[in-house]
PDB file of C-alpha atoms in Angstrom:
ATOM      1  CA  UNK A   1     -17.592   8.270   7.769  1.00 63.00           C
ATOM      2  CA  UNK A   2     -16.666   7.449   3.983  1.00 76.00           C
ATOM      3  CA  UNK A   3     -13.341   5.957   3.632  1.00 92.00           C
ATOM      4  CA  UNK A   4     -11.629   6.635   0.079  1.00 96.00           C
ATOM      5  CA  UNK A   5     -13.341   5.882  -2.952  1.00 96.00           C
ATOM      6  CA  UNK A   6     -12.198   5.441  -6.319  1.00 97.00           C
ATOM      7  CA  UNK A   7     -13.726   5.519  -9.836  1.00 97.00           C
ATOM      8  CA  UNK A   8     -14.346   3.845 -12.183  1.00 97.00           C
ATOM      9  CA  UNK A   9     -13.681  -0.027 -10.921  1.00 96.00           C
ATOM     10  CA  UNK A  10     -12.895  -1.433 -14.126  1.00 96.00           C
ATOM     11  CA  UNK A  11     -11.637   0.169 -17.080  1.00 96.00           C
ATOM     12  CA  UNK A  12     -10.480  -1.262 -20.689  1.00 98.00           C
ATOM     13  CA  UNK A  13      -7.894   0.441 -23.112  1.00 97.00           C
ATOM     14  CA  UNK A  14      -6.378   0.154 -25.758  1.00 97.00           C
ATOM     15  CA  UNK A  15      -2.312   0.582 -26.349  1.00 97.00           C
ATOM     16  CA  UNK A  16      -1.398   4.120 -26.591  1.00 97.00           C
ATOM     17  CA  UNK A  17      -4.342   5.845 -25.288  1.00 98.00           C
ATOM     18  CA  UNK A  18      -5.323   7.829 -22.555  1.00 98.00           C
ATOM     19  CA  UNK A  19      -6.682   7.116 -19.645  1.00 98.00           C
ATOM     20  CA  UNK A  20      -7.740   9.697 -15.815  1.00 98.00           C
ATOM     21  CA  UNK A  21      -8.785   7.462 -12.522  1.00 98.00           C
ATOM     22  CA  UNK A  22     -10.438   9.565  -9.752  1.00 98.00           C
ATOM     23  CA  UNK A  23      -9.825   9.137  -5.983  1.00 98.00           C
ATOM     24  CA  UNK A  24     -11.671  10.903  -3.402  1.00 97.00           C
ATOM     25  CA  UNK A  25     -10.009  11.037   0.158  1.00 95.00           C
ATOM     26  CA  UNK A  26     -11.068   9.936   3.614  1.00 93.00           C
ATOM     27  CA  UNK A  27     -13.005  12.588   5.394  1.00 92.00           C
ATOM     28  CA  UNK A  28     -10.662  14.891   7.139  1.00 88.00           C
ATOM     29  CA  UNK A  29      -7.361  14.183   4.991  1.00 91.00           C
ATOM     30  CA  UNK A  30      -6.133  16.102   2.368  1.00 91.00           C
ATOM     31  CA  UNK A  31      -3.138  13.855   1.320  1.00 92.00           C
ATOM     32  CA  UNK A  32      -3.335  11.630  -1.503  1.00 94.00           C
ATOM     33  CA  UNK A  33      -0.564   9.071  -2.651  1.00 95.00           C
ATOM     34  CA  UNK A  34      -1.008   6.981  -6.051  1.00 97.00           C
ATOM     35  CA  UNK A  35       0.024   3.283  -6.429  1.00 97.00           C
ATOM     36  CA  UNK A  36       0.249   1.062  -8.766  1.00 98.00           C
ATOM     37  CA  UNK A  37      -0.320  -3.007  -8.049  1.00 96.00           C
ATOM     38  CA  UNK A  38       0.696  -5.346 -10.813  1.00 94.00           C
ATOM     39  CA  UNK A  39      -0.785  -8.793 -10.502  1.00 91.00           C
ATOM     40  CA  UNK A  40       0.613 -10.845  -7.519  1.00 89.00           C
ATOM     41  CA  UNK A  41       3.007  -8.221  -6.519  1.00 92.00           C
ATOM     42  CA  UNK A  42       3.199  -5.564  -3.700  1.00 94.00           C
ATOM     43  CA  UNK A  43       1.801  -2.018  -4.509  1.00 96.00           C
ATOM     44  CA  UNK A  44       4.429   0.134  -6.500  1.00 96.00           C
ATOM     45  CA  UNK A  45       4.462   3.912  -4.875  1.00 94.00           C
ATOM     46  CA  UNK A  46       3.617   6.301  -8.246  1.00 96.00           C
ATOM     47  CA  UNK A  47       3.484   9.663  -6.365  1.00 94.00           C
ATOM     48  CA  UNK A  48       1.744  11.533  -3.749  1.00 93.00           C
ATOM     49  CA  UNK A  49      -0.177  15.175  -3.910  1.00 93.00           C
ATOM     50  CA  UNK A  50      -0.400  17.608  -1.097  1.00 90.00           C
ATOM     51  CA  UNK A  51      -1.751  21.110  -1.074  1.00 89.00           C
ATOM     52  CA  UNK A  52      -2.606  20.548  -4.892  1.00 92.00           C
ATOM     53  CA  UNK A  53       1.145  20.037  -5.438  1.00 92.00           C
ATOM     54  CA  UNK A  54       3.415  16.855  -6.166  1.00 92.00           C
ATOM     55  CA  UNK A  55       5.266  16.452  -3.579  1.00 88.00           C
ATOM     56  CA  UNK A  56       7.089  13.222  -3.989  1.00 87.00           C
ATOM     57  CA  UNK A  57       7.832  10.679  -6.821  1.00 91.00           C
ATOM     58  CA  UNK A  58       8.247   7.444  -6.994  1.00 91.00           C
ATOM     59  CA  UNK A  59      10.018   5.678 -10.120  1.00 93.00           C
ATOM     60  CA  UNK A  60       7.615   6.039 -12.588  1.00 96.00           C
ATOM     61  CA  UNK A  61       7.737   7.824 -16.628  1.00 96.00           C
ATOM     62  CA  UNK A  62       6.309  11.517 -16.798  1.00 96.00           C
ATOM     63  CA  UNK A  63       3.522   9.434 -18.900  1.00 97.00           C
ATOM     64  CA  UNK A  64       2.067   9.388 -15.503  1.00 98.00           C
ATOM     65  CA  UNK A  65       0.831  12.794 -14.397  1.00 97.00           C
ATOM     66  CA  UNK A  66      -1.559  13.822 -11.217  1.00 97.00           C
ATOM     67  CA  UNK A  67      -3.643  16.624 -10.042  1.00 97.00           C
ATOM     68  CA  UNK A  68      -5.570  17.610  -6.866  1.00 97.00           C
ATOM     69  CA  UNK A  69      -8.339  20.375  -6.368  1.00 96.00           C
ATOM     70  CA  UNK A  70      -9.066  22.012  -3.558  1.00 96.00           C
ATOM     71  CA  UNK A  71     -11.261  19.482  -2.294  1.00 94.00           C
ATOM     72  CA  UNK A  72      -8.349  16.994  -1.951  1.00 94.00           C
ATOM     73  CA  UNK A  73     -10.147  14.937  -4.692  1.00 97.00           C
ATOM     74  CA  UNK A  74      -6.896  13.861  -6.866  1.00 97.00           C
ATOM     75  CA  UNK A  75      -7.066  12.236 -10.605  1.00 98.00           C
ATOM     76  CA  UNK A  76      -3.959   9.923 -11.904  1.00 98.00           C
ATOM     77  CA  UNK A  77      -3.261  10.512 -15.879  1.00 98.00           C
ATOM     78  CA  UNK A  78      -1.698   8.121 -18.004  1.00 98.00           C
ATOM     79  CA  UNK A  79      -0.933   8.475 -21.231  1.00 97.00           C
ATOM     80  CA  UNK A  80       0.162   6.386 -24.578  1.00 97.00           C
ATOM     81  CA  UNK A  81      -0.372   3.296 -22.817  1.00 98.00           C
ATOM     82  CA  UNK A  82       1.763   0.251 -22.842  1.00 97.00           C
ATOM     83  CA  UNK A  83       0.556  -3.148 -22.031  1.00 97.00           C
ATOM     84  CA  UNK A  84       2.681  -3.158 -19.105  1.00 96.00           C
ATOM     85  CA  UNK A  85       0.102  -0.768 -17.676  1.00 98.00           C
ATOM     86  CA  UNK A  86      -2.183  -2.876 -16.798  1.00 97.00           C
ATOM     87  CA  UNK A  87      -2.590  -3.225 -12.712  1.00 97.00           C
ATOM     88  CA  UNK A  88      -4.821  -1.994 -10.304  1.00 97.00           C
ATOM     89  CA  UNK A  89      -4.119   1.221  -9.190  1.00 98.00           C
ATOM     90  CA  UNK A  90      -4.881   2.415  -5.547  1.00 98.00           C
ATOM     91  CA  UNK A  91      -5.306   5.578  -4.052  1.00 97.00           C
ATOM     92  CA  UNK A  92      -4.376   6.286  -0.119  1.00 95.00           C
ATOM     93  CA  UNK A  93      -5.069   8.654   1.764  1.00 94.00           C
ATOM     94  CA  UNK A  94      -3.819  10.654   4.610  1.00 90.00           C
ATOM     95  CA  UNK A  95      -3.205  13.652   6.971  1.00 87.00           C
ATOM     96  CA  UNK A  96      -0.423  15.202   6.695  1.00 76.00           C
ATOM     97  CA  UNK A  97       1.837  16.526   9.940  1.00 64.00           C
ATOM     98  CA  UNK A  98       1.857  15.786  13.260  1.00 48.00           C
ATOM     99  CA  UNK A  99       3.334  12.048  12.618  1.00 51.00           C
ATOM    100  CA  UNK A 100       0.244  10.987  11.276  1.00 51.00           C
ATOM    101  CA  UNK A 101       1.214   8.386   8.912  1.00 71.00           C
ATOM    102  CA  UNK A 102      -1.059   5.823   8.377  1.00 86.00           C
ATOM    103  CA  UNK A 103      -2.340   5.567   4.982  1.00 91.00           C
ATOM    104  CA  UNK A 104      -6.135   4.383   4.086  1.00 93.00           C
ATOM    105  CA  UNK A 105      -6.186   2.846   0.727  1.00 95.00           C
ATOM    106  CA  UNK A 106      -9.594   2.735  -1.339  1.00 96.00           C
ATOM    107  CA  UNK A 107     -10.854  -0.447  -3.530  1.00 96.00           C
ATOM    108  CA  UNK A 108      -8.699   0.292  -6.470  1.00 97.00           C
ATOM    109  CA  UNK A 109      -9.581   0.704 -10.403  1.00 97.00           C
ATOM    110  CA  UNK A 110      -8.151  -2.171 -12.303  1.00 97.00           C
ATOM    111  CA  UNK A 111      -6.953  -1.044 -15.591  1.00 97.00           C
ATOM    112  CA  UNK A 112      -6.421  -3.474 -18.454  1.00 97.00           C
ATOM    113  CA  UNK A 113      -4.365  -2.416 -21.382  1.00 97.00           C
ATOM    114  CA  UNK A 114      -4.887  -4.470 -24.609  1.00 96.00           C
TER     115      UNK A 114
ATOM    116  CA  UNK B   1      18.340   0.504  -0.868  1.00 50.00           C
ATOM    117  CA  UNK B   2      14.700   0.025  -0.620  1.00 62.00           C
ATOM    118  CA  UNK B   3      13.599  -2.915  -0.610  1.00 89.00           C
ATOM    119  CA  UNK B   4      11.742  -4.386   1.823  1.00 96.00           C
ATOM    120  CA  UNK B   5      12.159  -8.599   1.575  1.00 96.00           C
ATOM    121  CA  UNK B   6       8.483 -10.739   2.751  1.00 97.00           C
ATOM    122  CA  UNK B   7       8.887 -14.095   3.235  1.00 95.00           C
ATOM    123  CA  UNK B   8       7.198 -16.736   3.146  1.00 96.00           C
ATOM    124  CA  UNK B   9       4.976 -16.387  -0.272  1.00 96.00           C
ATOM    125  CA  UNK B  10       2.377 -18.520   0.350  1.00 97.00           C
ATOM    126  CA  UNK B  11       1.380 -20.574   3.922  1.00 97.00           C
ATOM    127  CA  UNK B  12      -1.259 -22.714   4.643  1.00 98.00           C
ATOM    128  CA  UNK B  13      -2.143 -23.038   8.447  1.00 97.00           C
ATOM    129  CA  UNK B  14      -4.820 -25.218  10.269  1.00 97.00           C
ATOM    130  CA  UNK B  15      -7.676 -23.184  11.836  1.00 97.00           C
ATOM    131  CA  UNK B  16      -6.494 -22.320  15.561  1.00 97.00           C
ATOM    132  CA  UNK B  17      -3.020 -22.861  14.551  1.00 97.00           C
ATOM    133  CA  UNK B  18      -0.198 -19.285  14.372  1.00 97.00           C
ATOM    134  CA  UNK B  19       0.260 -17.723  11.242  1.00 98.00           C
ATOM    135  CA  UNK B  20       4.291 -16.018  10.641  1.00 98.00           C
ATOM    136  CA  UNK B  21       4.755 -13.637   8.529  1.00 98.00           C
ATOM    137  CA  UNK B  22       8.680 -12.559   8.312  1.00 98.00           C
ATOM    138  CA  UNK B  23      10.044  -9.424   6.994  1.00 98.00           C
ATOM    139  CA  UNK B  24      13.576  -7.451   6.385  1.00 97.00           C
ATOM    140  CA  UNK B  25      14.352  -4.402   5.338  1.00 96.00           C
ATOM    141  CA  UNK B  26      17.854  -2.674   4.282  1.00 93.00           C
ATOM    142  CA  UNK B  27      17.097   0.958   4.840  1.00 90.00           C
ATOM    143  CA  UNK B  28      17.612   2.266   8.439  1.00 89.00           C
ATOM    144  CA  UNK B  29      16.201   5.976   7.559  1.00 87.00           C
ATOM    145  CA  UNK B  30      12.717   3.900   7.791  1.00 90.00           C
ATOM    146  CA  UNK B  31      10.525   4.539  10.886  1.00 89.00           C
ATOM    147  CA  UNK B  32       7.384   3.355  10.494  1.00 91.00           C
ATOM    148  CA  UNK B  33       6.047  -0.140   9.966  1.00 94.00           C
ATOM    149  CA  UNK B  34       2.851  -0.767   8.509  1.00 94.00           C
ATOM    150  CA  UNK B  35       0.960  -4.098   7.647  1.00 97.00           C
ATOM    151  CA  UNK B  36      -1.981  -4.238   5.741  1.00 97.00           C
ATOM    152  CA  UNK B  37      -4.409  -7.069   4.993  1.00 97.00           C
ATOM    153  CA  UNK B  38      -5.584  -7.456   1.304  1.00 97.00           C
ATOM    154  CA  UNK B  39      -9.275  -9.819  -0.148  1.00 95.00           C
ATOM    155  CA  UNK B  40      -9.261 -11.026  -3.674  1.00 91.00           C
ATOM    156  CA  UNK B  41     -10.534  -7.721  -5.961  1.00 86.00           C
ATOM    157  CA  UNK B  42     -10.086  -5.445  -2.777  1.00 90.00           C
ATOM    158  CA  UNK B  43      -7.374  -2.334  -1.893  1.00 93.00           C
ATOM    159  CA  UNK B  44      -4.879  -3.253   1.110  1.00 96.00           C
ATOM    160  CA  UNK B  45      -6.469  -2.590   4.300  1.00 95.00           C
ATOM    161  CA  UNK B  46      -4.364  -1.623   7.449  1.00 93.00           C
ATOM    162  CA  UNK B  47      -3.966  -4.305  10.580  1.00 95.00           C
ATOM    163  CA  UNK B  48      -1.482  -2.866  12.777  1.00 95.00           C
ATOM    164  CA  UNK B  49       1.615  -0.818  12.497  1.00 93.00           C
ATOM    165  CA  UNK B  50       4.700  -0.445  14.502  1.00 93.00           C
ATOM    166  CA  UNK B  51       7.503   2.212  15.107  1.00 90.00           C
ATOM    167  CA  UNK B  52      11.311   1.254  16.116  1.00 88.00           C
ATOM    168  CA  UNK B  53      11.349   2.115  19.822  1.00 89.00           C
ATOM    169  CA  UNK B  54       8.868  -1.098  20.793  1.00 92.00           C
ATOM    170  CA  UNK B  55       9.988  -4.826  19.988  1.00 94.00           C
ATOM    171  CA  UNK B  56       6.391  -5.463  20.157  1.00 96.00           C
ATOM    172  CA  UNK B  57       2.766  -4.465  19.618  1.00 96.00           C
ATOM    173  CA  UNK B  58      -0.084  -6.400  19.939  1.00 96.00           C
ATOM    174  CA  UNK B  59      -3.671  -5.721  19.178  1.00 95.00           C
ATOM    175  CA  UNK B  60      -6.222  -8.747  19.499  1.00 96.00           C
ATOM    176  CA  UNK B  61      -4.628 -11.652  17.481  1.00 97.00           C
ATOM    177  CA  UNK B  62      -2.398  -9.640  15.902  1.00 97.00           C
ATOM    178  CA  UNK B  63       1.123  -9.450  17.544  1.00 97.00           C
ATOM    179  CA  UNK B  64       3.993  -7.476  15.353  1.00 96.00           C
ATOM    180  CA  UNK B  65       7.403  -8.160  16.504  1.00 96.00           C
ATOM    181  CA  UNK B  66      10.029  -6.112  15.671  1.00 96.00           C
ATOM    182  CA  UNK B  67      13.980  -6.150  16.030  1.00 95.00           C
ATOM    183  CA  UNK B  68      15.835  -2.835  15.186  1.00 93.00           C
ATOM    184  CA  UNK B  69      19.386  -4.555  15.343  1.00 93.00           C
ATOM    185  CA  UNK B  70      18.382  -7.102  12.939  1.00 95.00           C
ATOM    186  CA  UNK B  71      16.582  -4.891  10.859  1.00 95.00           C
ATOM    187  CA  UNK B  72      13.403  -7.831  10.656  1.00 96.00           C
ATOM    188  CA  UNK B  73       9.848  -7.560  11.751  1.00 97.00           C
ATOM    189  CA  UNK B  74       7.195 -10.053  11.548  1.00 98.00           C
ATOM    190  CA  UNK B  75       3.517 -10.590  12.070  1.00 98.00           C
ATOM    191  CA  UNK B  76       1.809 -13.719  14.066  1.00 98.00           C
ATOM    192  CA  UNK B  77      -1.732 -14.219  13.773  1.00 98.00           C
ATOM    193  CA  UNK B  78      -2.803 -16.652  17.017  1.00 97.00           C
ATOM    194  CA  UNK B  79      -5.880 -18.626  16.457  1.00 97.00           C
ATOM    195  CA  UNK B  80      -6.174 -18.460  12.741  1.00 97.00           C
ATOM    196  CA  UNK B  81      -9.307 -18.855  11.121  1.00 97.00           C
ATOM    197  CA  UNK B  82     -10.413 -19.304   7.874  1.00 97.00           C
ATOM    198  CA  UNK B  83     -11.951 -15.688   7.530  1.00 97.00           C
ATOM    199  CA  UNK B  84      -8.250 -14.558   8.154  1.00 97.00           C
ATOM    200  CA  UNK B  85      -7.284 -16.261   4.803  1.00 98.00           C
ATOM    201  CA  UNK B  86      -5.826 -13.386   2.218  1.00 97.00           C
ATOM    202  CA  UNK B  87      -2.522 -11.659   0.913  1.00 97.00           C
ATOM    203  CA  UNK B  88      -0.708  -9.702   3.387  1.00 98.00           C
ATOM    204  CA  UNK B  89       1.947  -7.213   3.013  1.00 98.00           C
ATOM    205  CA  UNK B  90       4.238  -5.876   4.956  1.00 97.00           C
ATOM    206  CA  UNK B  91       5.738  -2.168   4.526  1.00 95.00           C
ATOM    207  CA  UNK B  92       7.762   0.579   5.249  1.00 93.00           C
ATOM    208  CA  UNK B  93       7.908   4.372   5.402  1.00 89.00           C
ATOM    209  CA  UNK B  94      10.671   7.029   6.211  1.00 82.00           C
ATOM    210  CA  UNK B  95      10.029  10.538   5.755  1.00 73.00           C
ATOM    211  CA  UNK B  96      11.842  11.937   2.608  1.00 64.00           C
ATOM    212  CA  UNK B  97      11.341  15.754   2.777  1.00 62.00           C
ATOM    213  CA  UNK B  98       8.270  16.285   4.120  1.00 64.00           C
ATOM    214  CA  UNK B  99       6.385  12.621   2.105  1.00 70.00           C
ATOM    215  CA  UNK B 100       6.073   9.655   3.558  1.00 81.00           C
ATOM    216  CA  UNK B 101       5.967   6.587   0.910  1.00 86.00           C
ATOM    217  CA  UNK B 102       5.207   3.190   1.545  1.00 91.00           C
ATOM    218  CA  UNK B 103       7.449   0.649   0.577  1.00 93.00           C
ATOM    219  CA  UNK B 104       5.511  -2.873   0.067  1.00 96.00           C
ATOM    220  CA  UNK B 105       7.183  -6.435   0.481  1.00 96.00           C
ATOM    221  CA  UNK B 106       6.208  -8.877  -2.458  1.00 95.00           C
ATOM    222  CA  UNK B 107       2.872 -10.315  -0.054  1.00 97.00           C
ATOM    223  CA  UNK B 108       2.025 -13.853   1.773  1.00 98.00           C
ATOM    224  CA  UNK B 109      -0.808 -15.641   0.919  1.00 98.00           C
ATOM    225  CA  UNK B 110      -2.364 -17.243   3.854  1.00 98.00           C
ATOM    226  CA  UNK B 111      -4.930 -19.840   4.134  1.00 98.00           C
ATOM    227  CA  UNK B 112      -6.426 -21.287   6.501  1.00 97.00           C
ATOM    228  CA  UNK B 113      -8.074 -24.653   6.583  1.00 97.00           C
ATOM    229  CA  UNK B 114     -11.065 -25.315   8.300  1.00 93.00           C
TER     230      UNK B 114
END
């Protein structure tokens, strides 16, 4: 059973570009919540995407955009990046309804703005 | 208010010996307790979670206790070893809408001696 898996693991940037991170779910969920994880802190909840729609959002600038397709699969946009940016950002997953509400959280892609 | 408060930030424990973990939260709308277990260069992995009807849960050397009236939970890991030794958050969840977000504490980082 594949757990959630993210790509790419390591990314460089440069201030004020662009930059998409993939996530593909568990097997069997179709919930996908974004976070991002600054160094030596606790994950920071960006936004989660159900049914190909946002569905909740966390405090974070519309520089941050999402998508899911059908498959689940989910991509986290960021754009005209700022130093500040750089974290690693995680992916969870989960099913949605019926209480289920534990989230599975892939390796992360660590981003590094310069 | 959403915080959720983790203390302490960093505890160093002799193999065999009980690892604490204390945490508080603010917002009573949260239902769902969550801790999760995070390697150097790895996502947050889940350990054991807890809702606010039981003071306790326990699975293997894991124990979360959990007091509603104080708003504090906390995790004890019996019979540390050094494999055990890594970041660990605590969190919390309420449903807003239909989401469910995790809130993270700030993280503890254990070690264990040999």
């Amino acid at each position: 059973d594949a757990g959630v898996t993210q790509s790419p693991t390591h990314l460089i940037k440069t201030r004020g570009q662009q930059v998409t991170l993939r996530c593909s779910p568990k097997s069997g969920h179709d919930t996908v919540s974004w976070y991002q994880q600054a160094l030596g802190q606790g994950p920071q909840f960006i936004f989660q995407y159900y049914e190909e729609e946002e569905r909740q959002r966390g405090n974070f600038p519309d520089r941050f955009s999402g998508h899911q397709y059908p498959n689940y699969s989910s991509e986290l946009n960021v754009n005209a990046l700022l130093l500040g940016d750089s974290a690693l950002y995680l992916c969870a997953s989960s099913l949605n309804g019926g209480g289920a509400d534990t989230q599975y959280f892939g390796p992360g892609t660590r981003l590094t703005v310069l | 208010q959403q915080q959720v408060k983790q203390s302490p930030q960093s505890l160093i424990v002799q193999k065999g010996g009980i690892s604490i973990i204390n945490c508080a939260y603010e917002n009573t709308a949260f239902d769902y307790f969550p801790w999760y277990q995070q390697f150097p260069g790895k996502g947050p992995a889940l350990l054991i979670a807890i809702r606010p009807d039981v003071s306790e849960k326990k699975e293997g050397r894991f124990t979360i206790s959990f007091n509603k009236s104080a708003k504090q939970f906390s995790l004890h890991i019996m019979d540390s070893q050094p494999g055990d030794s890594a970041t660990y958050f605590c969190a919390a969840s309420s449903t807003s809408g239909s989401a469910r977000q995790l809130t993270f504490g700030s993280g503890t980082q254990l070690t264990v001696l040999p």
